[in-house]
CSV table of C-alpha atoms and ligand atoms in Angstrom, one decimal:
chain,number,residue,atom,x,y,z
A,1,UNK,CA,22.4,-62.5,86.4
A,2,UNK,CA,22.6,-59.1,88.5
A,3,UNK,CA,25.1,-56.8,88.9
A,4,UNK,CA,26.2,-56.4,92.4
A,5,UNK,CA,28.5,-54.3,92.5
A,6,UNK,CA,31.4,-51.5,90.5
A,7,UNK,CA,34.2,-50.4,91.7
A,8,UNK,CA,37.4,-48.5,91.1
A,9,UNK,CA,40.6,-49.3,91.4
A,10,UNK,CA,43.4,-47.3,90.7
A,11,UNK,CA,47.3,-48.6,90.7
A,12,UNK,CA,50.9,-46.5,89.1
A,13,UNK,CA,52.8,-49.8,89.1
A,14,UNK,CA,55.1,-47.4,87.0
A,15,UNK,CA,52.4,-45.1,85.5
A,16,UNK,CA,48.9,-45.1,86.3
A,17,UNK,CA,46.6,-47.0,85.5
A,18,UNK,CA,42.9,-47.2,85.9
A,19,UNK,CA,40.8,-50.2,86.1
A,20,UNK,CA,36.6,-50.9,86.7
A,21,UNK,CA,35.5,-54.5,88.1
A,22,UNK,CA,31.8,-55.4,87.5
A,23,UNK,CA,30.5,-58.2,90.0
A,24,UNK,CA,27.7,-59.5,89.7
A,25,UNK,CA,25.3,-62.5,91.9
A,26,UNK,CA,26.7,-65.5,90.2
A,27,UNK,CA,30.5,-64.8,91.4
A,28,UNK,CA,31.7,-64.2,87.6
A,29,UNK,CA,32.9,-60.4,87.1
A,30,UNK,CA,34.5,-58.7,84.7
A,31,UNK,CA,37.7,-55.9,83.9
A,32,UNK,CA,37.4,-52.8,82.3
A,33,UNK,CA,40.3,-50.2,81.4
A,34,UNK,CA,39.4,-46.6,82.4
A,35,UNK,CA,42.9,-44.9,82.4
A,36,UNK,CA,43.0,-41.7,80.3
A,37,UNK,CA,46.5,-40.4,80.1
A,38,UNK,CA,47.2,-37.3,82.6
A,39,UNK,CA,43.5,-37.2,83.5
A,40,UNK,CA,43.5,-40.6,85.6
A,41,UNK,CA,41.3,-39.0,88.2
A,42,UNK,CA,38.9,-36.8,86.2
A,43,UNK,CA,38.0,-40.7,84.8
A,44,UNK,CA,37.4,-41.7,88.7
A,45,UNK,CA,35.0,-39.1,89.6
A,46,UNK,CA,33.1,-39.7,86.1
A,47,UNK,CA,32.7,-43.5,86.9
A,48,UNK,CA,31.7,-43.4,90.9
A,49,UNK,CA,29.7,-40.5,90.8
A,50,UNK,CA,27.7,-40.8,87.8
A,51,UNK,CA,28.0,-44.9,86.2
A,52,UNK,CA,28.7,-46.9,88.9
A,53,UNK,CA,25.8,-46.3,91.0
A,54,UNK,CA,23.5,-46.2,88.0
A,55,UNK,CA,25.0,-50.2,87.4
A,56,UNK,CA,24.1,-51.9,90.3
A,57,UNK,CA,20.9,-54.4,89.7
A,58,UNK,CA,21.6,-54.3,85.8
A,59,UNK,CA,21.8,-57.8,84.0
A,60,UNK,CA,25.1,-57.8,82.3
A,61,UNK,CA,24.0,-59.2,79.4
A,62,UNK,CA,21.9,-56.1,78.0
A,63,UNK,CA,25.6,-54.6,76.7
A,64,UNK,CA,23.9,-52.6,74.0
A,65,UNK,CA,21.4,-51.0,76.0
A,66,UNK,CA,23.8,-50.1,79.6
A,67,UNK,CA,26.1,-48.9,76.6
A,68,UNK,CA,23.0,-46.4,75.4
A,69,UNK,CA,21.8,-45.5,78.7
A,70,UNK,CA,25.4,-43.7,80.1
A,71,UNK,CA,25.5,-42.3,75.9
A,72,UNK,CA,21.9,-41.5,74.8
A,73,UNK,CA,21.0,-41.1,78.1
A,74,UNK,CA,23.4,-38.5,79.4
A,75,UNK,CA,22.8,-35.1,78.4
A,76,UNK,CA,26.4,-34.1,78.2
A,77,UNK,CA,27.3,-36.4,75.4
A,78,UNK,CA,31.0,-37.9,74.1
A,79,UNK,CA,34.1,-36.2,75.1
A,80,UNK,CA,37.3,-38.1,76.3
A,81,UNK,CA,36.2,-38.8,79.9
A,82,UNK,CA,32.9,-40.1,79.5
A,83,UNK,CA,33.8,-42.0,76.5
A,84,UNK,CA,36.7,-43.4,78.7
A,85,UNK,CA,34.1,-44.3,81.5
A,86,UNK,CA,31.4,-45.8,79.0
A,87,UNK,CA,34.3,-47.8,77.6
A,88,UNK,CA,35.1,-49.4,80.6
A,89,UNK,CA,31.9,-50.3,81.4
A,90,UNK,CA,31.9,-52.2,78.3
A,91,UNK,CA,34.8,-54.0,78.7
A,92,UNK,CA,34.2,-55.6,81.8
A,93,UNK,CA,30.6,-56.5,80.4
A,94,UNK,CA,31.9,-58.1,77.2
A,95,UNK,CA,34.3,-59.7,79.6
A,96,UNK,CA,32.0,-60.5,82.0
A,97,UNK,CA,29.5,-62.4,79.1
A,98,UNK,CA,32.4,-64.5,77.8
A,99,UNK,CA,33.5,-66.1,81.1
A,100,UNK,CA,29.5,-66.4,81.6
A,101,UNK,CA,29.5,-68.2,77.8
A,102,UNK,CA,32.5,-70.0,78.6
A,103,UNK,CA,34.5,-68.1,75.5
A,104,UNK,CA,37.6,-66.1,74.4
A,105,UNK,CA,36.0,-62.6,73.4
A,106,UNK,CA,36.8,-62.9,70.1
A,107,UNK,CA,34.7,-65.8,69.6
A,108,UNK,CA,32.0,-64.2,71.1
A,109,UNK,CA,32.5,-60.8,68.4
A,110,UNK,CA,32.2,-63.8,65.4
A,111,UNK,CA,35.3,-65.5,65.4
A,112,UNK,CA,38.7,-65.4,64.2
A,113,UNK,CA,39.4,-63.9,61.3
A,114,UNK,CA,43.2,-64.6,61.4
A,115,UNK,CA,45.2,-66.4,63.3
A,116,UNK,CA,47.6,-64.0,64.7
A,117,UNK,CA,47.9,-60.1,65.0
A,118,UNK,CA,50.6,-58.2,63.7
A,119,UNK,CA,51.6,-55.4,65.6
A,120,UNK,CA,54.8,-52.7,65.7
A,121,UNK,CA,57.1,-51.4,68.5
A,122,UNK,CA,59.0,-48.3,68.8
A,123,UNK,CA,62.4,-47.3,68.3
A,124,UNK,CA,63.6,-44.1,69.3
A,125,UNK,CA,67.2,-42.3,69.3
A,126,UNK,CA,68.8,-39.3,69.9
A,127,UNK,CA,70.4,-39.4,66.3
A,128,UNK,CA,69.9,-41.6,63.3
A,129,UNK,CA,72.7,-44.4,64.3
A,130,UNK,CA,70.6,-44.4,67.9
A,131,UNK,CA,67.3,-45.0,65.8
A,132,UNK,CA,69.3,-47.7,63.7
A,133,UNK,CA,70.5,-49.6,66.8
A,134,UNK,CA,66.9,-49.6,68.1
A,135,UNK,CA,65.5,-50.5,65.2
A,136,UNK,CA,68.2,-53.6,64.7
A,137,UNK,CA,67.4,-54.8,68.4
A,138,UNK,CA,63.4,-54.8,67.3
A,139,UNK,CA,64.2,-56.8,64.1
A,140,UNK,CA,66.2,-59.4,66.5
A,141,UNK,CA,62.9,-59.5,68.8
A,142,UNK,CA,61.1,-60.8,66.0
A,143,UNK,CA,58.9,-57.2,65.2
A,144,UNK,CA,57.9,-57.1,61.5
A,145,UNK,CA,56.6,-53.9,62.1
A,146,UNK,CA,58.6,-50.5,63.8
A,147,UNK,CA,57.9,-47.0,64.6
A,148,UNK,CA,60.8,-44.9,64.5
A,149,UNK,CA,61.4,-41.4,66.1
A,150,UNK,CA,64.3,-39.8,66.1
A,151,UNK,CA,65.8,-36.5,68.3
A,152,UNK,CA,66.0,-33.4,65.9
A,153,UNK,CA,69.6,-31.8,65.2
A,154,UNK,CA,69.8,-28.9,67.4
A,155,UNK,CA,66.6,-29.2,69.0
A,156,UNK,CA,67.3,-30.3,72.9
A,157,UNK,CA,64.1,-32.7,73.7
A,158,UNK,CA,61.6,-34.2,71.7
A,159,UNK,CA,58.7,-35.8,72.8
A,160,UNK,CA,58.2,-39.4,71.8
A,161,UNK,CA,61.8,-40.2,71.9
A,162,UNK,CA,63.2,-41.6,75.5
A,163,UNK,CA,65.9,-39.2,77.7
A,164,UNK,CA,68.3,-41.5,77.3
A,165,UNK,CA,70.0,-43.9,74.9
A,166,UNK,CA,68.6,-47.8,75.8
A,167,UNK,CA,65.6,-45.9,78.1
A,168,UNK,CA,61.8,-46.4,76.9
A,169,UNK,CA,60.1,-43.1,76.6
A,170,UNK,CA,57.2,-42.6,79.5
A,171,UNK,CA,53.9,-40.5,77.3
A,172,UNK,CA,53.5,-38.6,81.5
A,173,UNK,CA,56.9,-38.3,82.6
A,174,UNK,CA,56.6,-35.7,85.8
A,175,UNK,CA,54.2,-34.3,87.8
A,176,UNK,CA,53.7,-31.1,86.3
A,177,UNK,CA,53.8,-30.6,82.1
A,178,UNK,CA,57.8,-30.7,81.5
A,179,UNK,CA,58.4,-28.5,78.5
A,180,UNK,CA,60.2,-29.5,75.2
A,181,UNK,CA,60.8,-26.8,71.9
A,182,UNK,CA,59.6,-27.8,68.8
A,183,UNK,CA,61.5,-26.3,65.0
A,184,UNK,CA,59.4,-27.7,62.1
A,185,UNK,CA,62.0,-26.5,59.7
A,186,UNK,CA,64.5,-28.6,61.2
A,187,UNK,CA,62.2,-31.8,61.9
A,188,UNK,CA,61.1,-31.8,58.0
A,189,UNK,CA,64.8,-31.3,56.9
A,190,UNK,CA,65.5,-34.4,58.8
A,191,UNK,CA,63.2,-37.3,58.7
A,192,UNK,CA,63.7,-37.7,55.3
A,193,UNK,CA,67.2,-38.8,55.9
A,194,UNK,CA,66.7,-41.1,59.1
A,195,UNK,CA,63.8,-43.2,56.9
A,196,UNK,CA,66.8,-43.1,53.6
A,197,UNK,CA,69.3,-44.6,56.4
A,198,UNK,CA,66.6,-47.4,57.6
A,199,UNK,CA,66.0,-48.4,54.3
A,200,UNK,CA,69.5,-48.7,53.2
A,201,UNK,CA,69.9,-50.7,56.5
A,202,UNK,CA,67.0,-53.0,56.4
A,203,UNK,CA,65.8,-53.2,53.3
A,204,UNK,CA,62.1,-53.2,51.8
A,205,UNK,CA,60.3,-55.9,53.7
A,206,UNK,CA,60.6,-54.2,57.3
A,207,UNK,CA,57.1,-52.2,58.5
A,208,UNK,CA,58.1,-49.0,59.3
A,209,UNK,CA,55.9,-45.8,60.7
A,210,UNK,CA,56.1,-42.7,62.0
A,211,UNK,CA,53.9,-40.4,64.7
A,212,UNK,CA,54.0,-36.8,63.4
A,213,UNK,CA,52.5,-35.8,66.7
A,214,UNK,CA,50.0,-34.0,65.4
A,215,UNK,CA,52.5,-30.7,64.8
A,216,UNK,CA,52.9,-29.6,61.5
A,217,UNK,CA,50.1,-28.0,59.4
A,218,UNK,CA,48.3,-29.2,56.1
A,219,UNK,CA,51.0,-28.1,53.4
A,220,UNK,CA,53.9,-28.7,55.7
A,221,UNK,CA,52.4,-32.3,56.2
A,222,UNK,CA,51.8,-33.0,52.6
A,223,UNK,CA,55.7,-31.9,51.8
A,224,UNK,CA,56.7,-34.5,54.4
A,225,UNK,CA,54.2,-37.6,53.1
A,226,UNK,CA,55.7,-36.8,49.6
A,227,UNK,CA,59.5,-36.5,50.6
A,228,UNK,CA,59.1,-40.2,52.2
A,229,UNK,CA,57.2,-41.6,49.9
A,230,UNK,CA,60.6,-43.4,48.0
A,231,UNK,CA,60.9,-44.8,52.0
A,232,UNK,CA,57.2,-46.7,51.6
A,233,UNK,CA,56.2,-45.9,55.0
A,234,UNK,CA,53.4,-48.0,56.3
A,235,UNK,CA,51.9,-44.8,57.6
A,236,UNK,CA,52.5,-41.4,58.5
A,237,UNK,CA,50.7,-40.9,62.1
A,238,UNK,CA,49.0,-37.6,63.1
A,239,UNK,CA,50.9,-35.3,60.1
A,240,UNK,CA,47.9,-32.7,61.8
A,241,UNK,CA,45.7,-32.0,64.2
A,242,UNK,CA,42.0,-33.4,63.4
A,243,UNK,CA,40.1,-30.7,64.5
A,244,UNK,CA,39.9,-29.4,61.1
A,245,UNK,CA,39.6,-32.8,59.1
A,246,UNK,CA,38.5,-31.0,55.8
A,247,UNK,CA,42.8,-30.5,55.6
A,248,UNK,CA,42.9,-34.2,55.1
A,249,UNK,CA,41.4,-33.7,51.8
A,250,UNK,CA,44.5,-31.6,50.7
A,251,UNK,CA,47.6,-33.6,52.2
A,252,UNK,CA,45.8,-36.7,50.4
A,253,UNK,CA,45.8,-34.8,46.8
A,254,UNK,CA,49.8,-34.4,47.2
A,255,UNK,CA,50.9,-37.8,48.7
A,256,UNK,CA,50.5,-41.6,48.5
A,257,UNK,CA,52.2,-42.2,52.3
A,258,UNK,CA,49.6,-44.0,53.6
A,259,UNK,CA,47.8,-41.5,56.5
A,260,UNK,CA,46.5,-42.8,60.0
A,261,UNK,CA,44.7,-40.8,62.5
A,262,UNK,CA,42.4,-41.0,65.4
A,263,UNK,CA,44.2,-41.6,69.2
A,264,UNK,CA,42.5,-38.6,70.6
A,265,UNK,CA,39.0,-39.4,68.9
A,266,UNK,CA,36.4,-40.9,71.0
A,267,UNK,CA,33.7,-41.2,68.9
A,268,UNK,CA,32.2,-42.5,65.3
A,269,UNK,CA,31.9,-38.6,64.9
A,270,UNK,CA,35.2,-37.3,65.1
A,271,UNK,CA,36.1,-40.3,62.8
A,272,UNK,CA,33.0,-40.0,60.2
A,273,UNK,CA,34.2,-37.0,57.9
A,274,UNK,CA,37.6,-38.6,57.4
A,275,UNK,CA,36.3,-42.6,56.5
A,276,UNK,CA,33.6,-40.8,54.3
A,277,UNK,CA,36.4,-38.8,52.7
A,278,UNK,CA,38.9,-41.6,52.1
A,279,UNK,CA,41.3,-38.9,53.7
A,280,UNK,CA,42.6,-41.4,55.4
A,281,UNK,CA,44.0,-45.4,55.6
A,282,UNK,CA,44.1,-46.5,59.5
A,283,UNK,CA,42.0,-45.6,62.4
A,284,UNK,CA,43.5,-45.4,65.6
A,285,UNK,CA,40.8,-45.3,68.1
A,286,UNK,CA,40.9,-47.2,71.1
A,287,UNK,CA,38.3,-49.3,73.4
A,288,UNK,CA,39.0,-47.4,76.0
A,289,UNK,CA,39.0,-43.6,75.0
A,290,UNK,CA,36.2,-44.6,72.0
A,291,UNK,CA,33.3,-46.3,74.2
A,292,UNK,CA,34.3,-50.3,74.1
A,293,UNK,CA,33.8,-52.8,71.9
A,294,UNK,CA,30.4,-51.7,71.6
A,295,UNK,CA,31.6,-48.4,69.9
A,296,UNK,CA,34.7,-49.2,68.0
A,297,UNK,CA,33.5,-52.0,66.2
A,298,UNK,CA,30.5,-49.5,64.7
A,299,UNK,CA,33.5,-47.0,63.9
A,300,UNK,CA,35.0,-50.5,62.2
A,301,UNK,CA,32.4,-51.2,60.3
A,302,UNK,CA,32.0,-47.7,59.0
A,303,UNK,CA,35.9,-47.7,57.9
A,304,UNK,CA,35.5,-50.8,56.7
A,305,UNK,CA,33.3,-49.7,53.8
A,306,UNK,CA,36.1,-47.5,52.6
A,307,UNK,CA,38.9,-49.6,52.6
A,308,UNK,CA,39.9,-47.6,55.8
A,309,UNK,CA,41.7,-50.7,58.4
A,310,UNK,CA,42.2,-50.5,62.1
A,311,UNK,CA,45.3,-49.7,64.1
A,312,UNK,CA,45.1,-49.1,67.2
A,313,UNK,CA,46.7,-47.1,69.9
A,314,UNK,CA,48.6,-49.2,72.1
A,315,UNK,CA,50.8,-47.7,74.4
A,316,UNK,CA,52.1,-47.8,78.2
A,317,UNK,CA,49.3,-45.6,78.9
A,318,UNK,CA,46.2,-48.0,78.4
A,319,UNK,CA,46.3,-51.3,81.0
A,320,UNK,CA,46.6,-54.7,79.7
A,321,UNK,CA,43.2,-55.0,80.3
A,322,UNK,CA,42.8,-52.6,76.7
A,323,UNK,CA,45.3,-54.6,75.4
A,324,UNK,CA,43.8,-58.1,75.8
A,325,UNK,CA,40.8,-56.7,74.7
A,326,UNK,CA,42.1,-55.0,71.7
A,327,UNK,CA,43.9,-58.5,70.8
A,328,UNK,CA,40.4,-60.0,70.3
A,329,UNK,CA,39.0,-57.2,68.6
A,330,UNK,CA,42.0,-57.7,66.3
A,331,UNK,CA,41.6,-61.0,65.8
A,332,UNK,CA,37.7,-61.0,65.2
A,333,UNK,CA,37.6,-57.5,63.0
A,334,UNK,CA,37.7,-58.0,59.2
A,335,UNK,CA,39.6,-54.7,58.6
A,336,UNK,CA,42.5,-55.3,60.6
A,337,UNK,CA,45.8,-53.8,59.7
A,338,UNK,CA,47.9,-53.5,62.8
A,339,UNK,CA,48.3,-53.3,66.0
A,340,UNK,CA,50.2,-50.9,68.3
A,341,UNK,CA,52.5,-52.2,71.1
A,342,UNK,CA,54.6,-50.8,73.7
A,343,UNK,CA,56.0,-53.3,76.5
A,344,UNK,CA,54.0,-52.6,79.9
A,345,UNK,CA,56.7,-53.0,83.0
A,346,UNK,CA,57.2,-56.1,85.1
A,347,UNK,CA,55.3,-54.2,87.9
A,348,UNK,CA,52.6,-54.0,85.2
A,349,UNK,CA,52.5,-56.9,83.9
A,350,UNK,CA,52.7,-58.6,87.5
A,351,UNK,CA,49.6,-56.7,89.1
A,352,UNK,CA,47.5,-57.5,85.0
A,353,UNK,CA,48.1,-61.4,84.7
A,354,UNK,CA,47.0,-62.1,81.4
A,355,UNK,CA,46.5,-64.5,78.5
A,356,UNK,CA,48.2,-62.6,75.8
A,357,UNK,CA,51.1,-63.8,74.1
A,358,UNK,CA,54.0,-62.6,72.0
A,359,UNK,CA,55.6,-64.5,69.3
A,360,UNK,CA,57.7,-63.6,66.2
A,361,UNK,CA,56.2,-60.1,65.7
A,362,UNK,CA,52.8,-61.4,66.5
A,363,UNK,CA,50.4,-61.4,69.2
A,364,UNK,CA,47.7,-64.2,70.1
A,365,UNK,CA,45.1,-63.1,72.5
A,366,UNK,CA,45.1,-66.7,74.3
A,367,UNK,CA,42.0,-69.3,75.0
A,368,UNK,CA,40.7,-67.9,78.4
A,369,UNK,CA,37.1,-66.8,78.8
A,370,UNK,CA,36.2,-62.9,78.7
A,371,UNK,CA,39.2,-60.7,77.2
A,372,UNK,CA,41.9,-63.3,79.4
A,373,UNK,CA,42.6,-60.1,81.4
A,374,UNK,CA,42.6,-60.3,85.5
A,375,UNK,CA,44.1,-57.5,88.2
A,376,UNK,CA,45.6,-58.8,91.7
A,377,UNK,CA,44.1,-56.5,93.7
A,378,UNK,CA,46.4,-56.6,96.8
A,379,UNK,CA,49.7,-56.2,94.4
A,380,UNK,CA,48.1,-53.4,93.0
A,381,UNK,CA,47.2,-51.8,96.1
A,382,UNK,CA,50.8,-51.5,97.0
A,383,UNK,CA,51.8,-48.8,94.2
A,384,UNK,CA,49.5,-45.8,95.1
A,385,UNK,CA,48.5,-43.0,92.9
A,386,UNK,CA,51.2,-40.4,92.0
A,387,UNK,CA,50.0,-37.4,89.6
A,388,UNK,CA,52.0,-37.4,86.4
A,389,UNK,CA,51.2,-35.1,83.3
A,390,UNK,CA,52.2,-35.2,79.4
A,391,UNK,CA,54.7,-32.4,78.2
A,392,UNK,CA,53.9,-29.6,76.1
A,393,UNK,CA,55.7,-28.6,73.4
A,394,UNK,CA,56.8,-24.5,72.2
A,395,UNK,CA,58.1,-23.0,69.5
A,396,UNK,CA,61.4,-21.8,69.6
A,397,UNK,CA,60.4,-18.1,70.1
A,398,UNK,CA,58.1,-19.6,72.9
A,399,UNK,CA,55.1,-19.8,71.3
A,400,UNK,CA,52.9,-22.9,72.3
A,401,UNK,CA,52.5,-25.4,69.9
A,402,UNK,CA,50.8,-28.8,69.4
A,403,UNK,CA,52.9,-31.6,70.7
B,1,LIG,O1,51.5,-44.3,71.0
B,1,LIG,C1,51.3,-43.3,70.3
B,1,LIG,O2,51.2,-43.2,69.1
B,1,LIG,C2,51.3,-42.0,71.0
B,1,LIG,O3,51.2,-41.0,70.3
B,1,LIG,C3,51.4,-42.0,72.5
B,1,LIG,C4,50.6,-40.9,73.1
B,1,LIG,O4,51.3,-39.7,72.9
B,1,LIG,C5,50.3,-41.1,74.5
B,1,LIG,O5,49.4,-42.2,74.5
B,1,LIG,C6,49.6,-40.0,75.1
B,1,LIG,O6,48.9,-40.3,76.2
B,2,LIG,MG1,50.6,-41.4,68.3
């Protein structure tokens, strides 16, 4: 088998969203997700300038060794765009050799190793009865598992939680950075109390997380992990930015809140210091920003010798092609612990027909060869490209700050 031919397509069916198709000379072809939040085109160029080309007259089956020749091979190594490119690629192979084989992915990866994936959703208010209305209307979905961000007393817009009451939140909500101010004195003064109220509300048995946002720093984070520890969070998300990973070591000496980290990283490096470390519970790199299958299950299998378990991103911002993917990987990988999920639109979900399924908290990634992932290519040609950018985030005296 040859490939034939790589192309590009790029849809905003409500956000956009960034797809590869590999053909190849026996009619089968396969999907890849290529959409890096904000920086949709940067990921075009990358892929039909530089990979695309470089494909054609490849046999699809030599996964491993495409998947070294756009890493080893290019001289500018790693980084989010060409991670997201190289991922893609390997995608639409893996999907490309289970429609050839005539099996799901995860069959292909070694079979299932559970019969259903847990993963969360997200709940956001503008104040802690908002948050507990949210959270109530996931439990009656069947979630298990729920995030839960909440707006900040006297702090007018925080990102993660939607504008309005009943809204979802969009991660790239206008076409230039919108700006929101950030107090961490007010934040930590708060959460405490909105996870108190959840409990209190729903008990012990409900999941439930929270994404820090990556904006306090090391001793601010460890006084949050240990205020909610009496909440028995699954995990606290991004408490700090990762750059630094050595301040891992010190929020893990004061707390027990179990830590998760790793939706910007996109590769076994930016991941290796914190596994080694046990600084850390989940890993949250994707197939998409981290290189494919190819990649994340070597980041896996590193974790896995730790006692570190997956949990991958999952939001509106990676295609249903990452998320049927990431469904097998989840079913197949020994070191699962959850998955993320955030509902895609009906546009979405109309131009990406796919196999998935949702049941009672739980996802199945479906029978269908490949990752069970297709795009309609005339659907999607009908919602063109519209620039749209994440928010930043500043202090109250104006200073710029992590969001
Ligand atoms: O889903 C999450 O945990 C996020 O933090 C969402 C991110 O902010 C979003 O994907 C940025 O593109
Ligand atoms: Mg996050």
């Amino acid at each position: 088998m040859k490939i034939v031919d790589a192309r590009v397509i790029v849809t905003c069916p409500g956000r956009n969203l960034v797809t590869l198709k590999i053909e190849t000379d026996e009619g089968i072809y396969g999907i890849g997700d290529a959409t890096l939040n904000g920086r949709e085109l940067a990921v075009v160029a990358y892929l039909e300038e530089h990979v695309a080309p470089a494909l054609i007259g490849r046999d699809p089956s030599t996964i491993e060794d495409i998947w070294q020749f756009f890493y080893r091979g290019a001289y500018w190594r790693r980084g989010p765009v060409t991670m997201s490119a190289i991922g893609a690629v390997d995608m639409a192979l893996w999907d490309i050799m289970g429609k050839a084989a005539g099996l799901p992915l995860y069959k292909l990866l070694g079979g299932k190793s559970r019969d259903r994936v847990m993963v969360y959703g997200h709940a956001t208010g503008h104040d802690i009865e908002g948050c507990l209305e949210e959270v109530a209307r996931h439990v009656e979905l069947g979630y298990r598992a729920v995030r839960v961000q909440c707006g900040i007393p006297g702090i007018a817009s925080t990102y993660g939680v939607a504008k309005k009451p009943g809204e979802r939140y969009e991660p790239a909500d206008s076409s230039l950075p919108s700006e929101n101010v950030w107090s961490t004195s007010k934040y930590l003064n708060h959460v405490p109390k909105l996870f108190q109220a959840v409990r209190e509300r729903f008990g012990d048995d409900l999941h439930v997380l929270h994404d820090v946002h990556h904006r306090l720093t090391p001793i601010e984070a460890a006084r949050l992990g240990k205020e909610v520890e009496p909440y028995h969070l699954f995990w606290l998300e991004d408490c700090v930015p990762a750059e630094n990973q050595a301040a891992f070591r010190m929020i893990r000496q004061h707390t027990t809140t179990p830590l998760a980290v790793g939706e910007v990283f996109n590769s076994i490096h930016d991941c290796r210091e914190l596994i080694e470390s046990q600084s850390i519970d989940y890993i949250r790199a994707t197939l998409t920003h981290a290189g494919g299958i190819t990649h994340v299950r070597r980041i896996a299998a590193l974790a896995e010798l730790y006692h570190v378990r997956t949990g991958f991103h999952g939001p509106t911002d990676l295609s249903p092609v990452c998320m049927g993917a990431a469904l097998h990987f989840d079913t197949w990988v020994p070191n699962f612990g959850i998955q993320e999920h955030m509902p895609h639109s009906e546009e979405t979900d109309a131009v990406f027909p796919h196999a998935y399924r949702f049941e009672d908290g739980h996802f199945t990634p479906g029978e269908v060869p490949g990752h069970g992932v297709d795009i309609d290519e005339a659907l999607a040609a009908k919602y063109p490209y519209k620039r749209a950018s994440l928010p930043v985030n500043r202090l109250e005296d104006g200073t710029l700050w992590h969001w």
